Amino acid sequence: MSFLFSLMLFLHFLGLAVIIGTWLFTMKRPTVTSGQFWAAIVMLLTGLVMVVFREMQDGFAVNHMKIGVKLVILLVVAVAAFIGMRKTKRGEPVSTGLAHAVGGLAVINAAVAVFW
């Protein structure tokens, strides 16, 4: 069980790295890629699996408020990334605010995880 939790955590961090790394890489011409959307989906799934693992663990209390806040932020990231990905695939311009919302909210989500 410990290995599976560590694997989920690694994949969760990898998804975060893809979202933030792509955001930083495209900073001069902000856009949203399909990789950012799929990384948000990976983060969502691995995050939920990690919560399930912690809930099954004896003597470990999950902070449900923190998980709820992180879930809402991640859902906003995923929706914004989906909208941006669809615009990119259609050849339409992606607004700067949308592109920065994806990356900026991912950074905020990481900050909530670390500092809460």
Short mmCIF file of N, CA and C in Angstrom, two decimals:
data_model
loop_
_atom_site.label_atom_id
_atom_site.label_comp_id
_atom_site.label_asym_id
_atom_site.label_seq_id
_atom_site.Cartn_x
_atom_site.Cartn_y
_atom_site.Cartn_z
N MET A 1 0.83 -1.19 0.00
CA MET A 1 0.00 0.00 0.00
C MET A 1 0.87 1.26 0.00
N SER A 2 1.97 1.20 0.70
CA SER A 2 2.87 2.35 0.77
C SER A 2 3.45 2.68 -0.60
N PHE A 3 3.82 1.65 -1.36
CA PHE A 3 4.36 1.87 -2.69
C PHE A 3 3.30 2.50 -3.60
N LEU A 4 2.07 2.02 -3.52
CA LEU A 4 1.01 2.55 -4.38
C LEU A 4 0.72 4.02 -4.04
N PHE A 5 0.73 4.34 -2.75
CA PHE A 5 0.53 5.73 -2.37
C PHE A 5 1.66 6.60 -2.91
N SER A 6 2.89 6.12 -2.79
CA SER A 6 4.04 6.87 -3.30
C SER A 6 3.97 7.03 -4.82
N LEU A 7 3.50 6.01 -5.50
CA LEU A 7 3.34 6.08 -6.96
C LEU A 7 2.29 7.13 -7.33
N MET A 8 1.18 7.14 -6.61
CA MET A 8 0.14 8.13 -6.87
C MET A 8 0.65 9.55 -6.60
N LEU A 9 1.41 9.71 -5.51
CA LEU A 9 1.98 11.01 -5.19
C LEU A 9 2.95 11.47 -6.28
N PHE A 10 3.77 10.55 -6.78
CA PHE A 10 4.71 10.87 -7.86
C PHE A 10 3.96 11.31 -9.11
N LEU A 11 2.92 10.57 -9.49
CA LEU A 11 2.15 10.93 -10.68
C LEU A 11 1.41 12.25 -10.47
N HIS A 12 0.97 12.51 -9.25
CA HIS A 12 0.31 13.77 -8.91
C HIS A 12 1.29 14.94 -9.11
N PHE A 13 2.50 14.78 -8.61
CA PHE A 13 3.53 15.81 -8.78
C PHE A 13 3.90 15.98 -10.25
N LEU A 14 3.95 14.88 -10.98
CA LEU A 14 4.28 14.94 -12.40
C LEU A 14 3.22 15.74 -13.16
N GLY A 15 1.96 15.52 -12.83
CA GLY A 15 0.88 16.31 -13.45
C GLY A 15 1.02 17.79 -13.13
N LEU A 16 1.34 18.09 -11.89
CA LEU A 16 1.56 19.49 -11.49
C LEU A 16 2.71 20.10 -12.27
N ALA A 17 3.78 19.33 -12.43
CA ALA A 17 4.95 19.82 -13.16
C ALA A 17 4.62 20.11 -14.63
N VAL A 18 3.79 19.26 -15.23
CA VAL A 18 3.40 19.48 -16.63
C VAL A 18 2.59 20.77 -16.76
N ILE A 19 1.65 20.97 -15.86
CA ILE A 19 0.80 22.17 -15.95
C ILE A 19 1.64 23.43 -15.76
N ILE A 20 2.42 23.47 -14.69
CA ILE A 20 3.20 24.67 -14.40
C ILE A 20 4.34 24.84 -15.39
N GLY A 21 5.00 23.77 -15.77
CA GLY A 21 6.11 23.86 -16.72
C GLY A 21 5.66 24.37 -18.08
N THR A 22 4.53 23.86 -18.56
CA THR A 22 4.01 24.33 -19.84
C THR A 22 3.59 25.80 -19.75
N TRP A 23 2.98 26.16 -18.64
CA TRP A 23 2.59 27.55 -18.43
C TRP A 23 3.80 28.48 -18.46
N LEU A 24 4.86 28.10 -17.79
CA LEU A 24 6.07 28.92 -17.78
C LEU A 24 6.74 28.95 -19.16
N PHE A 25 6.71 27.82 -19.86
CA PHE A 25 7.33 27.73 -21.18
C PHE A 25 6.62 28.61 -22.20
N THR A 26 5.31 28.73 -22.08
CA THR A 26 4.53 29.51 -23.05
C THR A 26 4.19 30.90 -22.52
N MET A 27 4.96 31.40 -21.59
CA MET A 27 4.66 32.67 -20.93
C MET A 27 4.64 33.85 -21.91
N LYS A 28 5.53 33.86 -22.91
CA LYS A 28 5.57 34.99 -23.84
C LYS A 28 4.34 35.05 -24.74
N ARG A 29 3.89 33.87 -25.19
CA ARG A 29 2.66 33.78 -25.98
C ARG A 29 1.75 32.80 -25.25
N PRO A 30 1.01 33.27 -24.27
CA PRO A 30 0.22 32.37 -23.43
C PRO A 30 -0.78 31.55 -24.23
N THR A 31 -0.81 30.26 -23.95
CA THR A 31 -1.75 29.35 -24.57
C THR A 31 -2.01 28.20 -23.61
N VAL A 32 -2.91 27.35 -23.96
CA VAL A 32 -3.21 26.16 -23.17
C VAL A 32 -3.07 24.96 -24.09
N THR A 33 -2.37 23.94 -23.62
CA THR A 33 -2.14 22.75 -24.42
C THR A 33 -3.02 21.60 -23.93
N SER A 34 -3.15 20.60 -24.77
CA SER A 34 -3.90 19.42 -24.36
C SER A 34 -3.17 18.69 -23.22
N GLY A 35 -1.86 18.81 -23.18
CA GLY A 35 -1.10 18.19 -22.10
C GLY A 35 -1.48 18.76 -20.74
N GLN A 36 -1.78 20.04 -20.68
CA GLN A 36 -2.19 20.64 -19.42
C GLN A 36 -3.55 20.09 -18.97
N PHE A 37 -4.45 19.91 -19.91
CA PHE A 37 -5.75 19.34 -19.56
C PHE A 37 -5.60 17.92 -19.04
N TRP A 38 -4.85 17.09 -19.76
CA TRP A 38 -4.69 15.69 -19.33
C TRP A 38 -3.89 15.60 -18.03
N ALA A 39 -2.98 16.52 -17.81
CA ALA A 39 -2.25 16.54 -16.54
C ALA A 39 -3.20 16.88 -15.39
N ALA A 40 -4.16 17.77 -15.64
CA ALA A 40 -5.15 18.09 -14.61
C ALA A 40 -6.02 16.87 -14.30
N ILE A 41 -6.36 16.10 -15.32
CA ILE A 41 -7.14 14.88 -15.11
C ILE A 41 -6.33 13.87 -14.30
N VAL A 42 -5.04 13.73 -14.63
CA VAL A 42 -4.17 12.83 -13.87
C VAL A 42 -4.10 13.28 -12.42
N MET A 43 -3.96 14.58 -12.19
CA MET A 43 -3.91 15.09 -10.83
C MET A 43 -5.21 14.80 -10.09
N LEU A 44 -6.33 14.96 -10.76
CA LEU A 44 -7.62 14.70 -10.14
C LEU A 44 -7.75 13.23 -9.73
N LEU A 45 -7.44 12.34 -10.63
CA LEU A 45 -7.58 10.91 -10.34
C LEU A 45 -6.60 10.45 -9.26
N THR A 46 -5.35 10.85 -9.38
CA THR A 46 -4.37 10.42 -8.38
C THR A 46 -4.66 11.05 -7.02
N GLY A 47 -5.14 12.27 -7.00
CA GLY A 47 -5.50 12.91 -5.74
C GLY A 47 -6.64 12.17 -5.05
N LEU A 48 -7.65 11.78 -5.81
CA LEU A 48 -8.76 11.04 -5.23
C LEU A 48 -8.31 9.67 -4.71
N VAL A 49 -7.43 9.01 -5.45
CA VAL A 49 -6.92 7.71 -5.01
C VAL A 49 -6.11 7.87 -3.72
N MET A 50 -5.32 8.93 -3.61
CA MET A 50 -4.55 9.16 -2.39
C MET A 50 -5.47 9.41 -1.20
N VAL A 51 -6.56 10.13 -1.40
CA VAL A 51 -7.51 10.36 -0.31
C VAL A 51 -8.13 9.03 0.13
N VAL A 52 -8.48 8.20 -0.84
CA VAL A 52 -9.04 6.89 -0.50
C VAL A 52 -8.03 6.07 0.29
N PHE A 53 -6.78 6.05 -0.14
CA PHE A 53 -5.75 5.32 0.59
C PHE A 53 -5.62 5.82 2.03
N ARG A 54 -5.63 7.14 2.22
CA ARG A 54 -5.51 7.72 3.56
C ARG A 54 -6.74 7.41 4.41
N GLU A 55 -7.91 7.41 3.80
CA GLU A 55 -9.12 7.08 4.55
C GLU A 55 -9.10 5.63 5.03
N MET A 56 -8.52 4.75 4.25
CA MET A 56 -8.44 3.34 4.63
C MET A 56 -7.38 3.09 5.70
N GLN A 57 -6.45 3.99 5.85
CA GLN A 57 -5.34 3.83 6.79
C GLN A 57 -5.82 4.11 8.22
N ASP A 58 -5.52 3.20 9.11
CA ASP A 58 -5.91 3.38 10.51
C ASP A 58 -5.06 4.46 11.16
N GLY A 59 -5.70 5.28 11.98
CA GLY A 59 -4.99 6.28 12.74
C GLY A 59 -4.57 7.51 11.94
N PHE A 60 -5.12 7.69 10.74
CA PHE A 60 -4.77 8.85 9.93
C PHE A 60 -6.04 9.66 9.68
N ALA A 61 -6.04 10.91 10.10
CA ALA A 61 -7.19 11.78 9.90
C ALA A 61 -6.97 12.65 8.67
N VAL A 62 -7.91 12.58 7.74
CA VAL A 62 -7.83 13.38 6.52
C VAL A 62 -8.50 14.72 6.78
N ASN A 63 -7.84 15.80 6.37
CA ASN A 63 -8.41 17.15 6.50
C ASN A 63 -9.35 17.36 5.30
N HIS A 64 -10.62 17.12 5.53
CA HIS A 64 -11.59 17.17 4.44
C HIS A 64 -11.79 18.58 3.89
N MET A 65 -11.65 19.58 4.72
CA MET A 65 -11.77 20.96 4.25
C MET A 65 -10.66 21.28 3.25
N LYS A 66 -9.44 20.90 3.58
CA LYS A 66 -8.30 21.13 2.69
C LYS A 66 -8.50 20.38 1.37
N ILE A 67 -8.92 19.13 1.45
CA ILE A 67 -9.14 18.33 0.25
C ILE A 67 -10.24 18.96 -0.60
N GLY A 68 -11.28 19.48 0.04
CA GLY A 68 -12.36 20.14 -0.69
C GLY A 68 -11.90 21.39 -1.41
N VAL A 69 -11.10 22.20 -0.74
CA VAL A 69 -10.58 23.42 -1.36
C VAL A 69 -9.68 23.06 -2.55
N LYS A 70 -8.80 22.08 -2.36
CA LYS A 70 -7.91 21.67 -3.44
C LYS A 70 -8.71 21.09 -4.61
N LEU A 71 -9.77 20.36 -4.31
CA LEU A 71 -10.60 19.77 -5.35
C LEU A 71 -11.29 20.85 -6.18
N VAL A 72 -11.83 21.86 -5.52
CA VAL A 72 -12.50 22.95 -6.24
C VAL A 72 -11.51 23.69 -7.14
N ILE A 73 -10.33 23.99 -6.60
CA ILE A 73 -9.31 24.69 -7.40
C ILE A 73 -8.92 23.83 -8.60
N LEU A 74 -8.72 22.54 -8.38
CA LEU A 74 -8.31 21.66 -9.48
C LEU A 74 -9.41 21.52 -10.52
N LEU A 75 -10.65 21.50 -10.10
CA LEU A 75 -11.74 21.44 -11.07
C LEU A 75 -11.79 22.71 -11.93
N VAL A 76 -11.52 23.86 -11.33
CA VAL A 76 -11.45 25.10 -12.11
C VAL A 76 -10.29 25.04 -13.09
N VAL A 77 -9.14 24.51 -12.65
CA VAL A 77 -7.99 24.35 -13.55
C VAL A 77 -8.36 23.43 -14.71
N ALA A 78 -9.01 22.31 -14.41
CA ALA A 78 -9.37 21.36 -15.46
C ALA A 78 -10.36 21.95 -16.46
N VAL A 79 -11.35 22.68 -15.97
CA VAL A 79 -12.33 23.30 -16.87
C VAL A 79 -11.66 24.37 -17.73
N ALA A 80 -10.83 25.20 -17.11
CA ALA A 80 -10.13 26.24 -17.88
C ALA A 80 -9.19 25.60 -18.91
N ALA A 81 -8.51 24.53 -18.52
CA ALA A 81 -7.61 23.85 -19.45
C ALA A 81 -8.40 23.21 -20.59
N PHE A 82 -9.58 22.68 -20.29
CA PHE A 82 -10.42 22.08 -21.33
C PHE A 82 -10.88 23.14 -22.33
N ILE A 83 -11.33 24.28 -21.82
CA ILE A 83 -11.77 25.37 -22.70
C ILE A 83 -10.60 25.84 -23.56
N GLY A 84 -9.43 26.04 -22.94
CA GLY A 84 -8.26 26.47 -23.69
C GLY A 84 -7.80 25.45 -24.71
N MET A 85 -7.86 24.17 -24.34
CA MET A 85 -7.46 23.10 -25.26
C MET A 85 -8.39 23.09 -26.48
N ARG A 86 -9.70 23.24 -26.26
CA ARG A 86 -10.65 23.25 -27.37
C ARG A 86 -10.40 24.44 -28.30
N LYS A 87 -10.09 25.60 -27.72
CA LYS A 87 -9.80 26.77 -28.55
C LYS A 87 -8.53 26.55 -29.35
N THR A 88 -7.51 25.97 -28.73
CA THR A 88 -6.25 25.72 -29.42
C THR A 88 -6.46 24.75 -30.58
N LYS A 89 -7.23 23.69 -30.37
CA LYS A 89 -7.48 22.71 -31.43
C LYS A 89 -8.27 23.30 -32.59
N ARG A 90 -9.12 24.27 -32.30
CA ARG A 90 -9.91 24.92 -33.36
C ARG A 90 -9.15 26.04 -34.06
N GLY A 91 -7.96 26.35 -33.56
CA GLY A 91 -7.18 27.42 -34.15
C GLY A 91 -7.59 28.81 -33.67
N GLU A 92 -8.42 28.86 -32.66
CA GLU A 92 -8.86 30.14 -32.11
C GLU A 92 -7.84 30.63 -31.09
N PRO A 93 -7.72 31.93 -30.92
CA PRO A 93 -6.78 32.44 -29.92
C PRO A 93 -7.27 32.15 -28.50
N VAL A 94 -6.33 31.81 -27.64
CA VAL A 94 -6.63 31.57 -26.23
C VAL A 94 -6.34 32.86 -25.48
N SER A 95 -7.29 33.32 -24.69
CA SER A 95 -7.08 34.58 -23.97
C SER A 95 -5.95 34.42 -22.95
N THR A 96 -5.26 35.51 -22.73
CA THR A 96 -4.15 35.51 -21.79
C THR A 96 -4.64 35.16 -20.39
N GLY A 97 -5.79 35.67 -20.01
CA GLY A 97 -6.33 35.38 -18.69
C GLY A 97 -6.62 33.92 -18.47
N LEU A 98 -7.14 33.26 -19.50
CA LEU A 98 -7.43 31.83 -19.40
C LEU A 98 -6.15 31.02 -19.24
N ALA A 99 -5.15 31.36 -20.04
CA ALA A 99 -3.87 30.63 -19.96
C ALA A 99 -3.21 30.84 -18.60
N HIS A 100 -3.26 32.06 -18.09
CA HIS A 100 -2.65 32.33 -16.79
C HIS A 100 -3.49 31.76 -15.64
N ALA A 101 -4.78 31.61 -15.85
CA ALA A 101 -5.62 30.99 -14.82
C ALA A 101 -5.23 29.53 -14.62
N VAL A 102 -4.95 28.84 -15.72
CA VAL A 102 -4.56 27.43 -15.62
C VAL A 102 -3.27 27.29 -14.81
N GLY A 103 -2.25 28.02 -15.18
CA GLY A 103 -0.97 27.91 -14.49
C GLY A 103 -0.98 28.51 -13.11
N GLY A 104 -1.59 29.68 -12.97
CA GLY A 104 -1.61 30.35 -11.67
C GLY A 104 -2.40 29.60 -10.62
N LEU A 105 -3.54 29.05 -11.01
CA LEU A 105 -4.32 28.27 -10.05
C LEU A 105 -3.63 26.97 -9.68
N ALA A 106 -2.86 26.39 -10.61
CA ALA A 106 -2.09 25.20 -10.26
C ALA A 106 -1.03 25.53 -9.21
N VAL A 107 -0.41 26.70 -9.33
CA VAL A 107 0.57 27.14 -8.33
C VAL A 107 -0.13 27.37 -6.99
N ILE A 108 -1.30 27.98 -7.01
CA ILE A 108 -2.05 28.20 -5.78
C ILE A 108 -2.43 26.87 -5.14
N ASN A 109 -2.82 25.90 -5.96
CA ASN A 109 -3.16 24.58 -5.44
C ASN A 109 -1.96 23.92 -4.75
N ALA A 110 -0.79 24.07 -5.34
CA ALA A 110 0.42 23.53 -4.71
C ALA A 110 0.71 24.25 -3.40
N ALA A 111 0.49 25.56 -3.37
CA ALA A 111 0.72 26.32 -2.15
C ALA A 111 -0.25 25.90 -1.04
N VAL A 112 -1.50 25.64 -1.40
CA VAL A 112 -2.47 25.15 -0.41
C VAL A 112 -2.00 23.81 0.15
N ALA A 113 -1.51 22.94 -0.71
CA ALA A 113 -1.04 21.63 -0.26
C ALA A 113 0.14 21.75 0.70
N VAL A 114 1.01 22.67 0.46
CA VAL A 114 2.22 22.80 1.28
C VAL A 114 1.98 23.57 2.56
N PHE A 115 1.26 24.68 2.48
CA PHE A 115 1.17 25.59 3.63
C PHE A 115 -0.05 25.38 4.51
N TRP A 116 -1.03 24.57 4.10
CA TRP A 116 -2.21 24.36 4.94
C TRP A 116 -1.97 23.17 5.82
#
